[in-house]
XYZ file of C-alpha atoms in Angstrom:
725
model
C 6.710 24.794 43.231
C 8.201 21.681 44.766
C 5.597 19.169 45.820
C 7.126 18.923 49.291
C 5.716 22.381 49.961
C 2.186 21.153 49.440
C 1.100 21.895 52.997
C 2.246 25.457 52.714
C 0.762 26.393 49.368
C -1.689 23.811 48.022
C -4.869 25.660 47.303
C -6.475 23.642 50.007
C -4.718 23.849 53.338
C -5.775 22.099 56.430
C -6.283 22.263 60.071
C -4.436 21.753 63.250
C -4.768 20.765 66.791
C -3.097 22.671 69.589
C -2.658 20.845 72.870
C -0.765 21.542 76.035
C 1.838 18.997 77.192
C -0.604 17.780 79.825
C -3.436 17.243 77.374
C -1.030 15.499 75.025
C -0.139 13.140 77.852
C -3.823 12.405 78.412
C -4.151 11.622 74.706
C -1.231 9.243 74.950
C -2.785 7.443 77.924
C -6.022 7.000 76.006
C -4.116 5.709 72.989
C -2.429 3.122 75.159
C -5.829 1.795 76.191
C -7.051 1.777 72.593
C -4.040 -0.314 71.546
C -5.518 -3.187 73.511
C -8.452 -3.307 71.132
C -8.114 -5.991 68.484
C -10.537 -4.660 65.885
C -9.106 -2.052 63.488
C -11.144 1.107 63.227
C -11.938 3.561 60.471
C -12.339 7.120 61.729
C -13.321 10.261 59.860
C -13.747 13.936 60.648
C -15.709 15.871 58.011
C -15.927 19.672 58.101
C -18.065 21.726 55.723
C -18.892 25.435 55.968
C -21.377 27.098 53.631
C -22.593 29.999 55.763
C -19.917 32.369 57.005
C -20.440 35.502 59.137
C -21.079 38.880 57.554
C -18.091 40.116 55.619
C -17.105 36.682 54.288
C -18.849 35.435 51.172
C -20.891 32.324 51.897
C -20.571 29.164 49.826
C -23.133 26.721 48.445
C -21.606 23.287 47.912
C -19.707 22.470 51.104
C -22.623 20.747 52.846
C -23.060 18.584 49.752
C -19.347 17.747 49.857
C -19.666 16.486 53.416
C -22.644 14.324 52.527
C -20.827 12.991 49.451
C -17.940 11.892 51.648
C -20.094 10.501 54.437
C -22.226 8.320 52.170
C -19.130 7.060 50.352
C -17.157 6.221 53.488
C -20.041 4.380 55.133
C -21.501 2.469 52.218
C -18.457 1.827 50.006
C -15.505 1.861 52.410
C -17.145 0.285 55.444
C -16.868 3.138 57.969
C -19.333 2.951 60.841
C -21.671 5.927 61.130
C -20.727 6.470 64.768
C -17.058 6.727 63.787
C -17.691 9.681 61.457
C -17.900 13.076 63.119
C -19.404 15.937 61.084
C -18.860 19.619 61.839
C -20.973 22.110 59.946
C -22.987 25.206 60.937
C -26.283 23.310 61.007
C -24.974 20.815 63.579
C -21.779 21.310 65.553
C -20.305 24.757 64.852
C -16.974 24.415 62.971
C -15.151 27.069 64.982
C -11.401 26.929 65.246
C -11.588 25.517 68.753
C -14.224 22.928 67.850
C -12.199 21.699 64.877
C -9.129 21.427 67.119
C -11.045 19.632 69.847
C -12.675 17.254 67.354
C -9.325 16.375 65.850
C -7.901 15.725 69.296
C -10.741 13.718 70.764
C -12.130 11.951 67.718
C -8.958 11.173 65.776
C -5.772 11.424 67.822
C -7.179 9.985 71.033
C -8.881 7.066 69.282
C -6.691 6.041 66.350
C -4.180 3.262 66.938
C -1.501 1.854 64.618
C -3.073 0.353 61.508
C -6.347 2.259 61.802
C -7.640 4.263 58.847
C -8.147 7.996 59.422
C -9.745 10.488 56.999
C -10.050 14.236 57.410
C -12.092 16.314 54.960
C -12.477 20.087 54.851
C -14.695 22.067 52.474
C -14.850 25.812 52.944
C -12.797 28.944 52.439
C -9.016 28.983 52.298
C -6.592 31.873 52.773
C -2.965 32.520 53.713
C -1.071 34.185 56.516
C 2.470 35.336 57.159
C 4.481 32.435 58.527
C 6.813 33.458 61.368
C 8.987 30.437 60.532
C 8.577 30.171 56.751
C 9.951 27.511 54.448
C 8.768 29.322 51.319
C 10.292 32.223 49.435
C 7.333 34.534 49.945
C 7.035 33.726 53.641
C 3.365 32.713 53.507
C 1.529 29.706 54.893
C -1.864 28.408 53.863
C -4.754 28.287 56.295
C -8.291 27.013 56.408
C -10.963 29.478 57.423
C -13.185 28.327 60.324
C -16.577 29.851 60.865
C -15.193 32.209 63.530
C -12.418 33.551 61.315
C -11.798 37.036 62.641
C -9.529 39.907 61.763
C -8.055 41.863 64.680
C -6.591 45.229 63.655
C -3.965 46.630 65.968
C -2.212 49.959 65.977
C 0.937 50.350 63.926
C 1.791 48.693 60.615
C -1.457 47.067 59.544
C 0.247 44.490 57.306
C 2.298 43.183 60.202
C -0.107 43.655 63.103
C -3.356 42.393 61.564
C -4.043 38.887 62.898
C -6.663 36.294 62.050
C -8.292 33.405 63.842
C -7.470 30.586 61.426
C -5.723 27.207 61.251
C -2.338 26.935 59.565
C -0.853 24.216 57.406
C 2.184 24.371 59.675
C -0.048 23.176 62.481
C -1.336 20.339 60.325
C 2.140 18.932 60.163
C 2.257 18.787 63.941
C -1.215 17.284 64.074
C -0.520 14.466 61.649
C 2.803 13.705 63.309
C 0.912 13.021 66.545
C -1.316 10.362 64.962
C -0.358 6.798 65.868
C -1.339 5.445 62.464
C 0.302 5.958 59.108
C -2.992 5.391 57.275
C -4.037 9.031 57.249
C -5.688 10.866 54.347
C -6.585 14.548 54.216
C -9.000 15.742 51.526
C -8.977 19.529 51.240
C -11.494 21.303 49.026
C -10.885 25.001 49.530
C -8.696 27.525 47.780
C -5.781 29.823 48.367
C -6.074 33.415 47.240
C -3.129 34.165 44.969
C -1.083 37.320 44.718
C -3.280 39.006 42.118
C -5.887 41.581 43.050
C -9.375 41.242 41.612
C -11.289 43.651 39.406
C -14.690 44.199 40.978
C -16.315 44.041 37.550
C -14.593 40.865 36.398
C -16.615 37.774 35.652
C -14.606 35.653 38.061
C -15.476 37.984 40.930
C -19.116 37.041 40.428
C -18.278 33.363 40.765
C -18.434 31.766 44.199
C -14.829 30.826 44.966
C -13.595 29.074 48.084
C -11.139 31.796 49.047
C -10.790 34.870 51.199
C -9.579 37.481 48.705
C -6.387 38.957 50.110
C -3.269 39.928 48.215
C 0.218 38.986 49.395
C 1.075 42.404 50.828
C -2.045 42.417 52.989
C -1.625 38.872 54.278
C -2.202 38.973 58.048
C -0.282 37.184 60.724
C -1.686 34.162 62.589
C -3.338 34.674 65.926
C -1.376 34.459 69.162
C -3.444 31.429 70.157
C -2.440 29.623 66.955
C 1.266 30.239 67.539
C 0.969 29.258 71.188
C -0.651 25.960 70.200
C 2.211 25.247 67.814
C 4.797 25.949 70.519
C 3.046 23.605 72.943
C 2.861 20.892 70.295
C 6.561 21.157 69.552
C 7.340 20.857 73.260
C 5.085 17.829 73.588
C 6.745 16.184 70.589
C 10.184 17.102 71.866
C 11.041 19.024 68.686
C 13.040 22.178 68.340
C 12.059 24.861 65.851
C 14.985 23.844 63.654
C 13.900 20.199 63.704
C 10.326 21.100 62.763
C 11.608 23.218 59.893
C 13.773 20.374 58.644
C 10.894 17.894 58.781
C 8.598 20.300 56.953
C 11.166 20.738 54.219
C 11.305 16.981 53.689
C 7.604 16.483 53.080
C 4.330 15.692 54.810
C 4.347 13.923 58.158
C 1.971 11.025 57.505
C -0.069 9.316 54.813
C -1.575 11.202 51.887
C -2.764 14.726 51.225
C -5.297 15.376 48.453
C -5.763 19.000 47.463
C -8.340 20.469 45.108
C -5.952 22.903 43.410
C -2.390 24.118 43.032
C -0.851 27.180 44.632
C -2.416 30.466 43.516
C -5.390 28.589 42.065
C -8.994 28.693 43.141
C -11.564 26.025 43.924
C -15.177 26.757 43.079
C -18.653 25.635 43.920
C -20.113 24.228 40.710
C -23.799 24.352 39.822
C -25.423 21.103 38.700
C -28.819 22.620 38.033
C -30.607 22.119 41.333
C -27.619 21.665 43.649
C -24.031 22.806 44.164
C -20.918 20.844 45.065
C -17.174 21.227 44.968
C -15.862 20.050 41.601
C -13.045 18.090 43.226
C -15.064 16.389 45.965
C -17.942 15.457 43.671
C -15.659 13.887 41.069
C -13.461 12.183 43.668
C -16.350 10.535 45.492
C -18.226 9.702 42.278
C -15.101 8.032 40.915
C -14.587 5.988 44.074
C -18.175 4.715 44.048
C -17.506 3.056 40.695
C -13.779 2.275 40.920
C -12.550 -1.292 41.141
C -10.763 -2.196 44.359
C -7.330 -2.488 42.699
C -7.142 1.085 41.341
C -4.370 3.027 43.043
C -4.033 6.692 43.920
C -1.585 7.504 41.131
C -3.772 6.144 38.353
C -7.003 7.511 39.791
C -5.515 10.998 39.986
C -4.783 11.059 36.249
C -8.473 10.927 35.366
C -9.553 12.858 38.459
C -7.218 15.740 37.714
C -8.338 16.091 34.112
C -12.028 15.847 34.951
C -11.748 18.353 37.796
C -9.981 20.806 35.527
C -12.730 20.455 32.921
C -15.553 20.753 35.449
C -13.978 23.797 37.110
C -14.276 25.612 33.795
C -17.940 26.101 34.610
C -16.710 28.636 37.160
C -14.166 30.092 34.721
C -11.173 29.127 36.765
C -8.123 26.944 36.320
C -8.077 24.211 38.926
C -5.483 21.443 38.913
C -5.775 19.012 41.840
C -2.618 17.917 43.628
C -1.631 15.067 45.892
C 1.406 14.286 48.011
C 2.456 11.176 49.880
C 4.807 10.752 52.797
C 8.434 10.730 51.604
C 9.818 7.237 51.195
C 6.371 5.612 51.090
C 4.667 3.921 48.144
C 1.240 5.319 48.962
C 0.756 6.471 45.351
C 0.542 2.745 44.536
C -2.055 2.148 47.242
C -5.824 2.662 47.004
C -7.219 6.057 47.942
C -7.858 6.282 51.703
C -5.182 3.584 52.035
C -7.780 0.834 52.297
C -9.584 -1.262 49.723
C -13.360 -0.776 49.613
C -15.010 -3.911 51.027
C -18.276 -3.204 49.199
C -18.815 -3.691 45.444
C -18.866 -0.802 42.992
C -22.250 0.903 42.789
C -24.069 3.964 41.507
C -26.418 4.586 44.421
C -27.334 3.575 47.962
C -30.754 3.300 49.594
C -31.468 5.960 52.205
C -35.045 5.195 53.220
C -37.890 2.792 52.475
C -41.549 3.671 53.059
C -43.851 1.012 51.724
C -43.049 0.592 48.039
C -41.376 4.013 47.830
C -37.596 4.071 48.035
C -35.268 7.073 48.282
C -31.631 6.678 47.300
C -28.420 8.697 47.101
C -27.009 8.973 43.566
C -23.401 9.561 44.598
C -21.950 7.325 41.887
C -23.498 9.086 38.882
C -21.213 11.232 36.730
C -22.213 14.885 36.176
C -22.776 14.442 32.441
C -25.099 11.472 33.064
C -27.288 12.976 35.792
C -30.040 13.896 33.338
C -30.321 10.220 32.427
C -31.305 9.437 36.026
C -34.331 11.646 36.387
C -37.013 9.245 35.162
C -37.392 5.602 34.099
C -33.910 4.510 35.134
C -33.725 1.047 36.666
C -31.396 -0.218 39.400
C -30.547 -3.652 40.729
C -30.434 -4.069 44.501
C -27.202 -5.974 45.195
C -25.648 -7.656 48.198
C -22.013 -7.431 49.284
C -21.073 -10.021 46.668
C -22.695 -7.999 43.880
C -25.603 -10.434 43.432
C -28.954 -8.913 42.453
C -31.734 -9.198 45.049
C -34.380 -7.148 43.262
C -34.994 -3.967 41.272
C -36.090 -0.346 41.664
C -37.695 1.773 38.931
C -36.800 5.452 39.292
C -39.600 7.998 39.153
C -37.745 11.247 39.778
C -34.777 13.088 41.221
C -34.124 16.190 43.310
C -30.443 17.036 43.428
C -28.636 13.794 44.238
C -31.684 12.235 45.899
C -33.553 9.841 43.630
C -36.845 8.150 44.390
C -38.718 5.239 42.889
C -40.686 2.084 43.533
C -39.851 -1.553 44.060
C -40.398 -3.671 40.985
C -41.289 -7.281 41.720
C -39.106 -7.204 44.819
C -40.077 -8.411 48.284
C -39.978 -5.481 50.713
C -37.796 -7.498 53.040
C -35.079 -7.596 50.394
C -34.297 -3.908 50.660
C -33.150 -1.896 53.655
C -31.395 1.442 54.093
C -27.759 1.005 53.111
C -28.470 -1.460 50.295
C -26.324 -0.756 47.255
C -27.820 -0.109 43.827
C -26.168 -0.829 40.490
C -27.389 0.671 37.243
C -29.422 -1.625 35.000
C -31.161 0.822 32.673
C -30.771 4.578 32.192
C -33.407 6.816 30.649
C -32.306 9.198 27.874
C -34.870 11.927 27.166
C -35.365 12.147 23.409
C -36.174 15.847 23.777
C -32.917 16.736 25.522
C -32.300 20.466 25.147
C -29.197 22.551 24.570
C -28.880 25.423 27.063
C -27.224 28.432 25.477
C -26.200 31.500 27.474
C -26.538 34.622 25.287
C -24.533 37.730 26.158
C -25.941 41.245 25.846
C -23.496 41.888 22.987
C -25.581 39.491 20.857
C -29.116 40.565 21.748
C -31.507 41.168 24.618
C -34.435 39.795 22.596
C -33.970 36.070 23.195
C -37.359 35.092 21.811
C -36.652 36.743 18.466
C -33.224 35.100 18.274
C -34.733 31.692 18.982
C -37.447 32.253 16.363
C -34.794 33.161 13.798
C -32.722 30.073 14.612
C -35.730 27.756 14.456
C -36.794 29.270 11.125
C -33.574 27.959 9.588
C -35.111 24.487 10.084
C -31.805 23.192 11.369
C -32.673 22.881 15.063
C -36.107 22.127 16.623
C -37.616 24.774 18.890
C -38.187 22.297 21.721
C -34.500 21.308 21.705
C -33.081 24.794 22.270
C -33.166 26.928 25.423
C -31.764 30.468 25.362
C -30.918 32.336 28.571
C -29.479 35.764 29.300
C -25.952 34.874 30.276
C -24.804 35.109 33.894
C -21.396 33.840 35.066
C -22.883 31.538 37.720
C -25.528 30.078 35.406
C -25.575 26.419 34.386
C -25.432 26.415 30.570
C -23.825 24.198 27.947
C -22.259 26.958 25.843
C -22.127 30.742 25.575
C -23.011 32.804 22.510
C -21.004 35.999 22.189
C -20.319 38.679 19.561
C -16.688 39.805 19.341
C -15.282 43.283 18.730
C -15.505 42.733 14.974
C -19.217 41.987 15.290
C -18.898 38.266 14.521
C -20.822 35.618 16.441
C -18.704 33.236 18.506
C -19.709 30.053 20.286
C -17.677 29.728 23.491
C -17.211 27.093 26.127
C -18.361 27.899 29.628
C -14.882 29.231 30.473
C -15.161 31.634 27.505
C -12.778 29.734 25.238
C -13.840 30.214 21.629
C -14.691 26.996 19.800
C -12.405 26.611 16.776
C -14.481 26.903 13.594
C -17.423 27.556 15.883
C -19.815 28.395 13.062
C -20.353 25.763 10.406
C -19.499 26.514 6.788
C -22.050 27.659 4.195
C -25.249 29.681 4.449
C -26.081 32.784 6.430
C -24.633 33.495 9.866
C -27.814 32.263 11.539
C -27.869 29.088 9.441
C -24.256 28.335 10.258
C -24.913 28.973 13.944
C -27.964 26.717 13.938
C -25.918 23.949 12.306
C -23.252 24.213 14.976
C -25.800 24.186 17.786
C -27.348 21.053 16.366
C -23.967 19.305 16.379
C -23.335 20.376 19.953
C -26.763 19.082 20.963
C -25.994 15.725 19.363
C -22.740 15.512 21.321
C -24.572 16.322 24.553
C -27.056 13.483 23.995
C -24.250 11.135 23.003
C -22.254 11.853 26.160
C -25.317 11.148 28.277
C -25.005 7.572 27.006
C -21.480 7.169 28.420
C -21.739 4.161 30.750
C -18.325 2.527 30.740
C -18.180 2.617 34.539
C -21.445 0.699 34.867
C -21.837 -1.494 31.774
C -21.597 -5.215 32.436
C -20.443 -5.966 28.894
C -16.837 -7.145 28.933
C -15.158 -4.801 26.504
C -12.030 -2.673 26.590
C -10.097 -0.295 24.350
C -6.319 0.074 24.193
C -4.776 3.165 22.619
C -1.474 2.490 20.869
C 1.186 4.873 19.584
C 2.223 3.102 16.403
C 5.496 4.943 15.844
C 6.719 4.393 19.376
C 5.047 0.977 19.632
C 3.827 2.035 23.055
C 0.600 1.612 24.983
C -0.823 5.092 25.578
C -3.928 4.321 27.628
C -6.696 1.870 28.408
C -10.444 2.345 28.842
C -12.493 -0.559 30.172
C -16.082 -1.238 31.037
C -16.916 -2.371 34.552
C -17.510 -5.861 33.231
C -14.206 -5.902 31.334
C -11.971 -4.583 34.117
C -8.568 -6.247 34.315
C -6.274 -5.626 37.252
C -3.121 -6.411 35.315
C -3.997 -4.163 32.400
C -5.087 -1.252 34.603
C -1.842 -1.262 36.504
C 0.355 -1.491 33.425
C -1.259 1.254 31.354
C -1.592 4.658 32.984
C -2.807 7.367 30.638
C -0.003 9.246 28.902
C 0.231 12.415 26.859
C 0.352 12.109 23.063
C 2.419 14.497 20.991
C 0.874 16.213 17.991
C 2.002 14.375 14.878
C 1.746 10.949 16.508
C -0.003 8.102 14.720
C -2.327 6.165 16.986
C -4.570 3.155 16.682
C -7.293 1.623 18.833
C -7.367 -2.033 19.760
C -10.943 -3.126 20.514
C -11.083 -6.193 22.758
C -14.182 -8.321 23.316
C -13.840 -10.347 26.524
C -17.539 -11.154 26.597
C -19.150 -14.505 25.825
C -21.215 -13.078 22.983
C -20.351 -11.217 19.789
C -20.508 -7.433 19.993
C -21.290 -4.900 17.298
C -18.826 -2.030 17.593
C -18.365 1.479 16.239
C -15.768 4.188 16.865
C -16.053 7.935 16.409
C -14.096 11.031 17.366
C -15.401 14.270 18.858
C -13.478 17.422 17.981
C -13.237 20.348 20.366
C -15.861 22.266 18.350
C -18.353 19.386 18.452
C -17.625 17.937 15.008
C -18.275 14.189 14.814
C -16.189 11.869 12.637
C -16.976 8.183 12.095
C -13.828 6.021 12.256
C -15.312 2.511 12.253
C -16.961 0.678 10.551
C -16.256 2.322 7.181
C -18.498 0.266 4.865
C -20.245 2.900 2.778
C -21.216 1.157 -0.462
C -23.795 -1.142 1.181
C -22.381 -4.323 -0.379
C -20.905 -5.503 2.911
C -22.295 -5.780 6.394
C -20.139 -5.110 9.453
C -18.752 -8.235 11.060
C -19.373 -8.304 14.816
C -16.434 -8.574 17.168
C -16.334 -12.221 18.187
C -15.735 -13.333 21.788
C -12.041 -12.930 22.727
C -11.366 -11.222 19.392
C -9.112 -8.155 19.030
C -9.655 -5.620 16.255
C -7.444 -2.722 15.191
C -8.891 0.654 14.171
C -7.801 1.805 11.631
C -7.727 -1.626 10.032
C -4.901 -2.528 7.688
C -7.186 -2.139 4.648
C -8.620 1.251 5.697
C -7.723 4.238 3.562
C -6.577 6.478 6.397
C -4.052 6.819 9.167
C -5.104 8.259 12.509
C -2.723 11.192 12.935
C -2.951 13.477 15.966
C -3.015 17.065 14.778
C -2.486 20.328 16.710
C -3.580 22.279 18.657
C -2.699 20.974 22.112
C -5.578 19.961 24.332
C -7.684 16.850 24.787
C -8.932 14.437 22.141
C -12.052 12.369 22.845
C -12.614 8.998 21.226
C -15.949 7.197 21.615
C -16.292 3.419 21.349
C -19.773 1.908 21.124
C -20.411 -1.780 21.789
C -23.852 -3.357 21.454
C -25.330 -6.836 21.552
C -27.770 -5.651 18.873
C -26.637 -4.812 15.318
C -26.332 -1.072 14.727
C -28.161 -1.404 11.416
C -30.237 1.774 11.650
C -27.138 3.808 12.383
C -25.168 2.218 9.557
C -27.944 2.730 7.022
C -28.114 6.413 7.911
C -24.334 6.751 7.607
C -24.261 4.892 4.296
C -26.870 7.216 2.853
C -24.775 10.242 3.858
C -21.568 8.720 2.485
C -23.180 7.794 -0.849
C -24.588 11.296 -1.288
C -21.089 12.681 -0.866
C -19.291 10.024 -2.843
C -17.232 8.882 0.145
C -15.487 5.572 -0.539
C -15.445 2.655 1.883
C -12.397 2.684 4.136
C -12.453 6.471 4.520
C -13.646 8.344 7.641
C -16.938 10.207 7.436
C -17.376 13.717 8.865
C -20.952 14.498 9.896
C -22.309 17.895 8.867
C -25.445 20.042 8.927
C -28.268 18.092 10.614
C -26.551 14.728 10.274
C -25.152 14.328 13.833
C -28.529 14.708 15.529
C -30.171 12.331 13.055
C -27.500 9.669 13.627
C -27.753 9.972 17.407
C -31.523 9.582 17.022
C -30.941 6.410 15.004
C -28.711 5.119 17.789
C -31.403 5.683 20.421
C -33.942 3.894 18.236
C -31.549 0.963 17.902
C -30.918 0.722 21.627
C -34.633 0.963 22.494
C -36.729 -0.776 19.840
C -39.944 0.329 21.546
C -39.067 4.012 21.252
C -40.826 4.735 17.960
C -43.505 2.085 18.198
C -44.822 3.258 21.559
C -44.034 6.957 21.013
C -42.002 7.042 24.215
C -40.352 10.237 25.428
C -37.490 8.421 27.155
C -35.179 5.869 25.552
C -34.206 3.083 27.937
C -30.632 1.824 27.553
C -29.594 -1.356 29.378
C -26.061 -1.845 30.704
C -26.049 -5.539 29.775
C -26.734 -4.742 26.108
C -24.757 -1.578 25.470
C -21.480 0.043 26.475
C -20.125 3.444 25.525
C -16.498 4.023 26.452
C -15.001 7.503 26.342
C -11.226 7.714 25.942
C -9.636 11.130 26.368
C -6.017 11.700 25.422
C -3.964 14.745 26.295
C -2.426 16.189 23.141
C 0.843 18.062 23.579
C 2.351 20.404 21.017
């Protein structure tokens, strides 16, 4: 599919406005008055629909999407609350007419040249037959308002069935009428593809943002929709041929961000105690923590990969898409076509009652949410990023955290104050949630007892659940047609070498589960977007002498380096190296490891196993290559295709406990210094435990249940490379 057809087929397709020539003239008169205003405005219209009428499956994350956007636009991008209009069933009904009227009155009538305009829609998507198509199959994407209706007429049902919806064709007319070029549409809904669905399939049990309708049964748009389009063309002075030509060229204004490609689905994703759209959650979370110089093109590289991975929890393929106006350079501009005036943050204060503070955790990544349930600490910062005081977190419900002021005058904190992470709390009894299919067993307690009896995984660290497709689990345990146990990802992809080698089937399974648990705890430590340590990692392709990608901590962000090093794919067979860069004023103790797709952990640096040498910290402004020239290995990228994750740890404290544990393992195996070390059996969990003890020296002494990890003493950077065959 050509990207210029985004409006017709992107799995999220947007809304329209239909005005008569007279109402368009009134809009123009109002715009003329607005032009006299000297202060630029930022306007947003946010639409989210969870509850649909009977006959249309309701959704669960669209209201969260709207709140994610609203909090971000107000507190990071400087939108005024009164300039953001929200349509959702609980407030103003998002009917077709209300969406049209809101777009007319709130956006078109108010926006002037240079203003910033954002439209967001979360809800169902569908498609209709386009009477003036520009696509081969003759279909046009629509969004589904709350009063979506199907009107069956006599005759050929496929041709006469009409629906009350809003076409992408109309969106083109709508955006063309805006007097500003700074327009962004964010569309988190999906397009039903041409395939019919098996009622017993797992995906049918997943909540998807689509009206299921195959191509042959696609209805036609309503008469009112087509009449609105005709009136808009007349008001714009366009002929049908001219509109078709403009549509073929590309979008009318600004930027369109879509949650998925044509024939793909977008899903509500469960995060334990709340749901959200994978795309919207990751987009807004990313923008809370992004530096002001990051442009749309670079942001979408990470956003696309992360959305695809997160959508796997709903067992669907979801590849976000964006398009910019032809001839523009908007892909080099910041998202929303405006730089955020407020500093990067992880949270924002919503209310203050005495010493109790509630805050919105919109800037926390999904994999780190568990680390912000208890004992996390935030700094209250002003617009310049200077700390005014601190909050100690006591709990969390969904994305709402609550805590108490810590040595902070009450006057220093008000609703809207930004919070930056200082300390996160890692539960030392983090559990692995395993969904067990009926093909394995219905007796979960007996299975858990058998696994614990292997003495390879503690009982309190393992949770077994009868598998359901919409259930939030870490992995799925299945038995294949040959009767062999398989550990699968949440999208039912079998982990390669899923069971460890040696021992009985249960022992090998328990070993694998322990490794996967260690990886889960390790990823909870990932804090590159919030750490104040100034450290960065460059990935180099040695054969091509090319820079493949860059990962930087918040403290080590460099505008020049970010813009010059977008992430690239790496071909299998490539030789890569990591350049560790310390831009801090103090020496940093560093380590590098790799995580395989089956959860195997391999230590890549430091490789001092005989105990005669101690690792040399990375001095301020020093660069270090991994592998080093005297190491006994080359870092070769091996098949299969997919993603490779590299973890870089940087600490102000020596990682002595970790190194001693690794040296003991290496000496038992006879591994020589300079060679990588693969962790096996119970080793990964033990090493991760050593790391937590190093980062929180009071952990053992005070028998704490939560390890506290400070962003000014530790950074964990995750670098993910796409491996191509």
